[in-house]
Amino acid sequence: MIFGAIMDKNLYAKRVVELNNLPVDEGGKCVIYWMQRSQRATDNPALNSAVNLANDLGKPLLVYFGLFDVYPMASVRVFKFMLEGLKEASAALIDKGIPFLMRREMPPEGIVRAAIEFNACAVVVDEDYLNIGRSWRKIAADRLPVRLIQIDAETIVPARITHKEEWGAYTIRPKILKALDQYMTDIPDSSINHKLRLEPGNSIDLSTVDPLTLANSLDVDQQVTPTPHSIGGLSEALSRLERFIREGLPRYSDEKNDIGVSVSSNLSPYLHFGQISSLRTALAVQDADAPGESIDAFLEQIIVRRELAINFCLYNNRYDSLDAASDWARRTLDAHRTDERPELYLLEELESAQTYDQLWNAAQLELVRFGRIHSYMRMVWAKNILVWSPTPEEALSQAIYLNDKYALDGRDPNGYANIAWCIFGKHDRPFAERPIFGKIRCMTSEATMRKTHWRNYIKP
Ligand SMILES: Cc1cc2nc3c(=O)[nH]c(=O)nc-3n(C[C@H](O)[C@H](O)[C@H](O)COP(=O)(O)OP(=O)(O)OC[C@H]3O[C@@H](n4cnc5c(N)ncnc54)[C@H](O)[C@@H]3O)c2cc1C
């Protein structure tokens, strides 16, 4: 069986989910890879699977991308960054003999139209761990005339080595480590045997389009403007990775929690849009000439913490709600609902950094201007929102709103898991009881000022 062949001959068996049970149409004219979450032309298990299937069938491959701007928190900032990445990815695909079809439309409807128009044998799609992406894949699975095969392409160890929501890093880490040797290995890109000549039709030709001009023409938030020094795409991600290995990695373990210095990779937006693979990044760091503690500390973040966040969103579709909290966390937050708050800020006051806390204001301004917050300060930032909100529910929704609106890496499993960690102790343990926080771990600006070179952080 053809589909059996693509599963057997590569390492992807645990990455595959068949989203419908329609047949692969061997009489069709091409295979389509519906690119959505993993926006890259290399190190991409979903693309490799599509190429392998096309080769098995003796057909060419077409890559489809649906450009959809009616998306929560869509802004010029994120679309410019994403389109820069797609421009580079589409050029690389075309070089490999794989045409890139991009249309401005609702993706699940667009992929169904494309499958009919190009007489597809089957469609392969990368996996999205969030609700919107899941719902798009479900719509497409129900309406496509051929099989829809989903590949988990964003994890190093496939998300389905575990079949349930994990309690924390301490439960997922042993499972990941046990399987890691098998998956921490460089897999060469598959190359397509049959090239497809495609008349552009009504495809957006990214080779002739300026990403910023295109982003500006979309129906997206124009107030959230592109951040200085953030250029999307694999080349920029690779040069950041190289710089990080040279300059940041040697100091990573000792200094990553000091908000006065910047030693982290700044790769999260590239990982969020799938412009660079976490496997490529982790392999480069693993092989680097740097202190072992720093290498281990980085691999813990990009493998264990990142894949724990994916596990959370994959197995708990209430990831952005207090419904996802453990019983102990809900009980303790309930017990402290009526505790007096030092101040209650409106969303507008938070958004415009109008609080009494100069460190928090600096973090919020960093978010608004640069689309990021220093990793350590990001925890303190969210913990303070709990203190200044009338209820934990409101704290959660305000933190998610601000993070998703301004952060270039927002709308990501990492964001939902970490905000849940800050506000309701997800994946964390109970601590000594305090006002407002109850048994949720407390972090404050004052403590951060005592421990870090914070003056460097608030310098204009
Ligand atoms: C309140 C809050 C909101 C957050 N929102 C997001 C978000 O929207 N998107 C996002 O990608 N990350 C989010 N994080 C996690 C973390 O802060 C960022 O991944 C990190 O700051 C990105 O910077 P970096 O790429 O330089 O990280 P590095 O330290 O260089 O780490 C490399 C990669 O490892 C992963 N990683 C690092 N820390 C974590 C973590 N705590 N949990 C999961 N994965 C991690 C990321 O993919 C990161 O790019 C949030 C954290 C908090 C506390």
PDB file of N, CA and C and ligand atoms in Angstrom, residues 244 252 256 263-269 271-272 298 301-303 305-307 309 373-376 378-382 399 403-404 407 409-419 421-422, ligand 1:
ATOM      1  N   PHE A 244      24.390  33.375  18.304  1.00  0.00           N
ATOM      2  CA  PHE A 244      24.077  32.884  19.656  1.00  0.00           C
ATOM      3  C   PHE A 244      25.122  31.861  20.105  1.00  0.00           C
ATOM      4  N   TYR A 252      25.127  31.157  28.680  1.00  0.00           N
ATOM      5  CA  TYR A 252      23.677  30.927  28.789  1.00  0.00           C
ATOM      6  C   TYR A 252      23.260  30.426  30.171  1.00  0.00           C
ATOM      7  N   LYS A 256      21.386  33.616  31.896  1.00  0.00           N
ATOM      8  CA  LYS A 256      20.112  33.801  31.180  1.00  0.00           C
ATOM      9  C   LYS A 256      19.024  34.436  32.059  1.00  0.00           C
ATOM     10  N   VAL A 263      21.578  37.071  26.656  1.00  0.00           N
ATOM     11  CA  VAL A 263      22.396  35.946  26.170  1.00  0.00           C
ATOM     12  C   VAL A 263      21.556  34.881  25.469  1.00  0.00           C
ATOM     13  N   SER A 264      20.264  35.106  25.338  1.00  0.00           N
ATOM     14  CA  SER A 264      19.448  34.042  24.732  1.00  0.00           C
ATOM     15  C   SER A 264      19.481  34.152  23.210  1.00  0.00           C
ATOM     16  N   SER A 265      18.867  33.179  22.541  1.00  0.00           N
ATOM     17  CA  SER A 265      19.033  33.063  21.081  1.00  0.00           C
ATOM     18  C   SER A 265      18.151  34.022  20.281  1.00  0.00           C
ATOM     19  N   ASN A 266      17.054  34.491  20.882  1.00  0.00           N
ATOM     20  CA  ASN A 266      16.069  35.302  20.134  1.00  0.00           C
ATOM     21  C   ASN A 266      15.530  34.576  18.911  1.00  0.00           C
ATOM     22  N   LEU A 267      15.425  33.275  19.021  1.00  0.00           N
ATOM     23  CA  LEU A 267      14.929  32.485  17.873  1.00  0.00           C
ATOM     24  C   LEU A 267      13.434  32.185  17.953  1.00  0.00           C
ATOM     25  N   SER A 268      12.777  32.563  19.059  1.00  0.00           N
ATOM     26  CA  SER A 268      11.389  32.105  19.215  1.00  0.00           C
ATOM     27  C   SER A 268      10.448  32.518  18.072  1.00  0.00           C
ATOM     28  N   PRO A 269      10.559  33.721  17.489  1.00  0.00           N
ATOM     29  CA  PRO A 269       9.640  34.013  16.373  1.00  0.00           C
ATOM     30  C   PRO A 269       9.886  33.087  15.168  1.00  0.00           C
ATOM     31  N   LEU A 271      11.025  30.025  15.327  1.00  0.00           N
ATOM     32  CA  LEU A 271      10.466  28.711  15.680  1.00  0.00           C
ATOM     33  C   LEU A 271       8.944  28.759  15.627  1.00  0.00           C
ATOM     34  N   HIS A 272       8.378  29.873  16.049  1.00  0.00           N
ATOM     35  CA  HIS A 272       6.916  29.992  16.043  1.00  0.00           C
ATOM     36  C   HIS A 272       6.348  29.835  14.628  1.00  0.00           C
ATOM     37  N   PHE A 298      20.194  24.950  27.444  1.00  0.00           N
ATOM     38  CA  PHE A 298      19.479  25.354  26.227  1.00  0.00           C
ATOM     39  C   PHE A 298      18.623  24.209  25.692  1.00  0.00           C
ATOM     40  N   GLN A 301      15.374  23.852  27.382  1.00  0.00           N
ATOM     41  CA  GLN A 301      14.323  24.804  26.966  1.00  0.00           C
ATOM     42  C   GLN A 301      13.733  24.401  25.616  1.00  0.00           C
ATOM     43  N   ILE A 302      14.604  24.168  24.641  1.00  0.00           N
ATOM     44  CA  ILE A 302      14.088  23.999  23.275  1.00  0.00           C
ATOM     45  C   ILE A 302      13.492  22.598  23.053  1.00  0.00           C
ATOM     46  N   ILE A 303      13.863  21.648  23.900  1.00  0.00           N
ATOM     47  CA  ILE A 303      13.250  20.319  23.727  1.00  0.00           C
ATOM     48  C   ILE A 303      12.199  20.100  24.820  1.00  0.00           C
ATOM     49  N   ARG A 305      10.979  21.904  27.550  1.00  0.00           N
ATOM     50  CA  ARG A 305       9.965  22.928  27.858  1.00  0.00           C
ATOM     51  C   ARG A 305       9.077  23.212  26.654  1.00  0.00           C
ATOM     52  N   ARG A 306       9.688  23.273  25.485  1.00  0.00           N
ATOM     53  CA  ARG A 306       8.891  23.581  24.287  1.00  0.00           C
ATOM     54  C   ARG A 306       7.936  22.424  23.974  1.00  0.00           C
ATOM     55  N   GLU A 307       8.409  21.200  24.148  1.00  0.00           N
ATOM     56  CA  GLU A 307       7.545  20.063  23.807  1.00  0.00           C
ATOM     57  C   GLU A 307       6.525  19.779  24.911  1.00  0.00           C
ATOM     58  N   ALA A 309       5.012  22.303  26.341  1.00  0.00           N
ATOM     59  CA  ALA A 309       3.978  23.281  25.949  1.00  0.00           C
ATOM     60  C   ALA A 309       3.122  22.708  24.810  1.00  0.00           C
ATOM     61  N   ILE A 373       9.859  40.178  25.238  1.00  0.00           N
ATOM     62  CA  ILE A 373      10.261  40.570  26.605  1.00  0.00           C
ATOM     63  C   ILE A 373      11.384  39.621  27.005  1.00  0.00           C
ATOM     64  N   HIS A 374      12.386  40.127  27.684  1.00  0.00           N
ATOM     65  CA  HIS A 374      13.465  39.273  28.183  1.00  0.00           C
ATOM     66  C   HIS A 374      12.845  38.054  28.883  1.00  0.00           C
ATOM     67  N   SER A 375      13.396  36.855  28.626  1.00  0.00           N
ATOM     68  CA  SER A 375      12.743  35.612  29.082  1.00  0.00           C
ATOM     69  C   SER A 375      12.447  35.605  30.585  1.00  0.00           C
ATOM     70  N   TYR A 376      13.364  36.089  31.391  1.00  0.00           N
ATOM     71  CA  TYR A 376      13.117  36.067  32.837  1.00  0.00           C
ATOM     72  C   TYR A 376      12.062  37.110  33.215  1.00  0.00           C
ATOM     73  N   ARG A 378       9.770  38.166  31.487  1.00  0.00           N
ATOM     74  CA  ARG A 378       8.444  37.787  30.968  1.00  0.00           C
ATOM     75  C   ARG A 378       7.625  37.081  32.059  1.00  0.00           C
ATOM     76  N   MET A 379       8.317  36.306  32.904  1.00  0.00           N
ATOM     77  CA  MET A 379       7.605  35.631  34.012  1.00  0.00           C
ATOM     78  C   MET A 379       7.131  36.662  35.025  1.00  0.00           C
ATOM     79  N   VAL A 380       8.035  37.591  35.367  1.00  0.00           N
ATOM     80  CA  VAL A 380       7.691  38.622  36.360  1.00  0.00           C
ATOM     81  C   VAL A 380       6.555  39.496  35.824  1.00  0.00           C
ATOM     82  N   TRP A 381       6.608  39.769  34.538  1.00  0.00           N
ATOM     83  CA  TRP A 381       5.572  40.580  33.856  1.00  0.00           C
ATOM     84  C   TRP A 381       4.192  39.939  34.054  1.00  0.00           C
ATOM     85  N   ALA A 382       4.084  38.643  33.775  1.00  0.00           N
ATOM     86  CA  ALA A 382       2.768  37.985  33.875  1.00  0.00           C
ATOM     87  C   ALA A 382       2.334  37.827  35.337  1.00  0.00           C
ATOM     88  N   ALA A 399      -3.224  38.881  30.152  1.00  0.00           N
ATOM     89  CA  ALA A 399      -1.853  38.473  29.799  1.00  0.00           C
ATOM     90  C   ALA A 399      -1.834  37.859  28.393  1.00  0.00           C
ATOM     91  N   ASN A 403       0.175  39.525  25.234  1.00  0.00           N
ATOM     92  CA  ASN A 403       1.234  38.688  24.648  1.00  0.00           C
ATOM     93  C   ASN A 403       0.932  38.401  23.175  1.00  0.00           C
ATOM     94  N   ASP A 404      -0.306  38.012  22.901  1.00  0.00           N
ATOM     95  CA  ASP A 404      -0.642  37.624  21.521  1.00  0.00           C
ATOM     96  C   ASP A 404      -0.720  38.828  20.583  1.00  0.00           C
ATOM     97  N   ALA A 407       3.610  40.282  20.846  1.00  0.00           N
ATOM     98  CA  ALA A 407       4.829  39.470  20.748  1.00  0.00           C
ATOM     99  C   ALA A 407       4.934  38.839  19.356  1.00  0.00           C
ATOM    100  N   ASP A 409       6.494  36.275  18.737  1.00  0.00           N
ATOM    101  CA  ASP A 409       6.365  34.819  18.884  1.00  0.00           C
ATOM    102  C   ASP A 409       5.024  34.432  19.527  1.00  0.00           C
ATOM    103  N   GLY A 410       4.072  35.380  19.614  1.00  0.00           N
ATOM    104  CA  GLY A 410       2.794  35.111  20.297  1.00  0.00           C
ATOM    105  C   GLY A 410       1.919  34.109  19.547  1.00  0.00           C
ATOM    106  N   ARG A 411       0.755  33.794  20.127  1.00  0.00           N
ATOM    107  CA  ARG A 411      -0.189  32.817  19.566  1.00  0.00           C
ATOM    108  C   ARG A 411       0.477  31.448  19.396  1.00  0.00           C
ATOM    109  N   ASP A 412       1.232  31.065  20.400  1.00  0.00           N
ATOM    110  CA  ASP A 412       2.055  29.856  20.322  1.00  0.00           C
ATOM    111  C   ASP A 412       1.798  28.986  21.554  1.00  0.00           C
ATOM    112  N   PRO A 413       1.921  27.660  21.423  1.00  0.00           N
ATOM    113  CA  PRO A 413       1.773  26.808  22.619  1.00  0.00           C
ATOM    114  C   PRO A 413       2.652  27.278  23.779  1.00  0.00           C
ATOM    115  N   ASN A 414       3.877  27.747  23.465  1.00  0.00           N
ATOM    116  CA  ASN A 414       4.760  28.247  24.533  1.00  0.00           C
ATOM    117  C   ASN A 414       4.113  29.376  25.313  1.00  0.00           C
ATOM    118  N   GLY A 415       3.406  30.253  24.604  1.00  0.00           N
ATOM    119  CA  GLY A 415       2.766  31.387  25.268  1.00  0.00           C
ATOM    120  C   GLY A 415       1.671  30.907  26.206  1.00  0.00           C
ATOM    121  N   TYR A 416       0.787  30.031  25.706  1.00  0.00           N
ATOM    122  CA  TYR A 416      -0.336  29.573  26.543  1.00  0.00           C
ATOM    123  C   TYR A 416       0.176  28.775  27.751  1.00  0.00           C
ATOM    124  N   ALA A 417       1.174  27.912  27.526  1.00  0.00           N
ATOM    125  CA  ALA A 417       1.680  27.094  28.639  1.00  0.00           C
ATOM    126  C   ALA A 417       2.372  27.965  29.680  1.00  0.00           C
ATOM    127  N   ASN A 418       3.143  28.945  29.215  1.00  0.00           N
ATOM    128  CA  ASN A 418       3.888  29.765  30.179  1.00  0.00           C
ATOM    129  C   ASN A 418       2.997  30.760  30.907  1.00  0.00           C
ATOM    130  N   ILE A 419       2.011  31.301  30.221  1.00  0.00           N
ATOM    131  CA  ILE A 419       1.085  32.197  30.927  1.00  0.00           C
ATOM    132  C   ILE A 419       0.301  31.378  31.951  1.00  0.00           C
ATOM    133  N   TRP A 421       1.439  28.783  33.479  1.00  0.00           N
ATOM    134  CA  TRP A 421       2.422  28.541  34.551  1.00  0.00           C
ATOM    135  C   TRP A 421       2.448  29.739  35.505  1.00  0.00           C
ATOM    136  N   CYS A 422       2.468  30.926  34.926  1.00  0.00           N
ATOM    137  CA  CYS A 422       2.558  32.141  35.752  1.00  0.00           C
ATOM    138  C   CYS A 422       1.273  32.382  36.544  1.00  0.00           C
TER     139      CYS A 422
HETATM  140  C1  LIG B   1       4.343  35.020  30.311  1.00  0.00           C
HETATM  141  C2  LIG B   1       5.129  34.304  29.265  1.00  0.00           C
HETATM  142  C3  LIG B   1       4.704  34.313  27.953  1.00  0.00           C
HETATM  143  C4  LIG B   1       5.435  33.615  26.969  1.00  0.00           C
HETATM  144  N1  LIG B   1       4.978  33.646  25.691  1.00  0.00           N
HETATM  145  C5  LIG B   1       5.662  32.981  24.726  1.00  0.00           C
HETATM  146  C6  LIG B   1       5.207  32.997  23.389  1.00  0.00           C
HETATM  147  O1  LIG B   1       4.163  33.598  23.072  1.00  0.00           O
HETATM  148  N2  LIG B   1       5.925  32.309  22.447  1.00  0.00           N
HETATM  149  C7  LIG B   1       7.079  31.659  22.772  1.00  0.00           C
HETATM  150  O2  LIG B   1       7.702  31.066  21.893  1.00  0.00           O
HETATM  151  N3  LIG B   1       7.517  31.612  24.040  1.00  0.00           N
HETATM  152  C8  LIG B   1       6.851  32.249  25.025  1.00  0.00           C
HETATM  153  N4  LIG B   1       7.306  32.210  26.307  1.00  0.00           N
HETATM  154  C9  LIG B   1       8.456  31.340  26.639  1.00  0.00           C
HETATM  155  C10 LIG B   1       9.828  32.042  26.624  1.00  0.00           C
HETATM  156  O3  LIG B   1       9.764  33.231  27.345  1.00  0.00           O
HETATM  157  C11 LIG B   1      10.277  32.343  25.207  1.00  0.00           C
HETATM  158  O4  LIG B   1      10.264  31.164  24.446  1.00  0.00           O
HETATM  159  C12 LIG B   1      11.697  32.900  25.181  1.00  0.00           C
HETATM  160  O5  LIG B   1      11.740  34.090  25.914  1.00  0.00           O
HETATM  161  C13 LIG B   1      12.100  33.181  23.760  1.00  0.00           C
HETATM  162  O6  LIG B   1      13.360  33.781  23.721  1.00  0.00           O
HETATM  163  P1  LIG B   1      14.585  33.026  23.051  1.00  0.00           P
HETATM  164  O7  LIG B   1      14.187  32.480  21.740  1.00  0.00           O
HETATM  165  O8  LIG B   1      15.732  33.983  23.082  1.00  0.00           O
HETATM  166  O9  LIG B   1      14.782  31.836  24.084  1.00  0.00           O
HETATM  167  P2  LIG B   1      16.029  30.881  24.344  1.00  0.00           P
HETATM  168  O10 LIG B   1      16.353  30.972  25.793  1.00  0.00           O
HETATM  169  O11 LIG B   1      17.126  31.143  23.392  1.00  0.00           O
HETATM  170  O12 LIG B   1      15.401  29.427  24.134  1.00  0.00           O
HETATM  171  C14 LIG B   1      15.371  28.791  22.857  1.00  0.00           C
HETATM  172  C15 LIG B   1      13.976  28.307  22.557  1.00  0.00           C
HETATM  173  O13 LIG B   1      13.543  27.390  23.558  1.00  0.00           O
HETATM  174  C16 LIG B   1      12.144  27.535  23.757  1.00  0.00           C
HETATM  175  N5  LIG B   1      11.891  28.010  25.125  1.00  0.00           N
HETATM  176  C17 LIG B   1      12.633  28.827  25.890  1.00  0.00           C
HETATM  177  N6  LIG B   1      12.035  29.030  27.089  1.00  0.00           N
HETATM  178  C18 LIG B   1      10.882  28.326  27.061  1.00  0.00           C
HETATM  179  C19 LIG B   1       9.826  28.130  27.976  1.00  0.00           C
HETATM  180  N7  LIG B   1       9.829  28.695  29.198  1.00  0.00           N
HETATM  181  N8  LIG B   1       8.793  27.348  27.614  1.00  0.00           N
HETATM  182  C20 LIG B   1       8.750  26.760  26.395  1.00  0.00           C
HETATM  183  N9  LIG B   1       9.733  26.900  25.492  1.00  0.00           N
HETATM  184  C21 LIG B   1      10.782  27.676  25.816  1.00  0.00           C
HETATM  185  C22 LIG B   1      11.671  28.615  22.777  1.00  0.00           C
HETATM  186  O14 LIG B   1      11.213  27.994  21.611  1.00  0.00           O
HETATM  187  C23 LIG B   1      12.945  29.406  22.547  1.00  0.00           C
HETATM  188  O15 LIG B   1      12.951  30.121  21.332  1.00  0.00           O
HETATM  189  C24 LIG B   1       6.603  32.901  27.318  1.00  0.00           C
HETATM  190  C25 LIG B   1       7.030  32.911  28.645  1.00  0.00           C
HETATM  191  C26 LIG B   1       6.300  33.594  29.606  1.00  0.00           C
HETATM  192  C27 LIG B   1       6.780  33.550  31.026  1.00  0.00           C
END
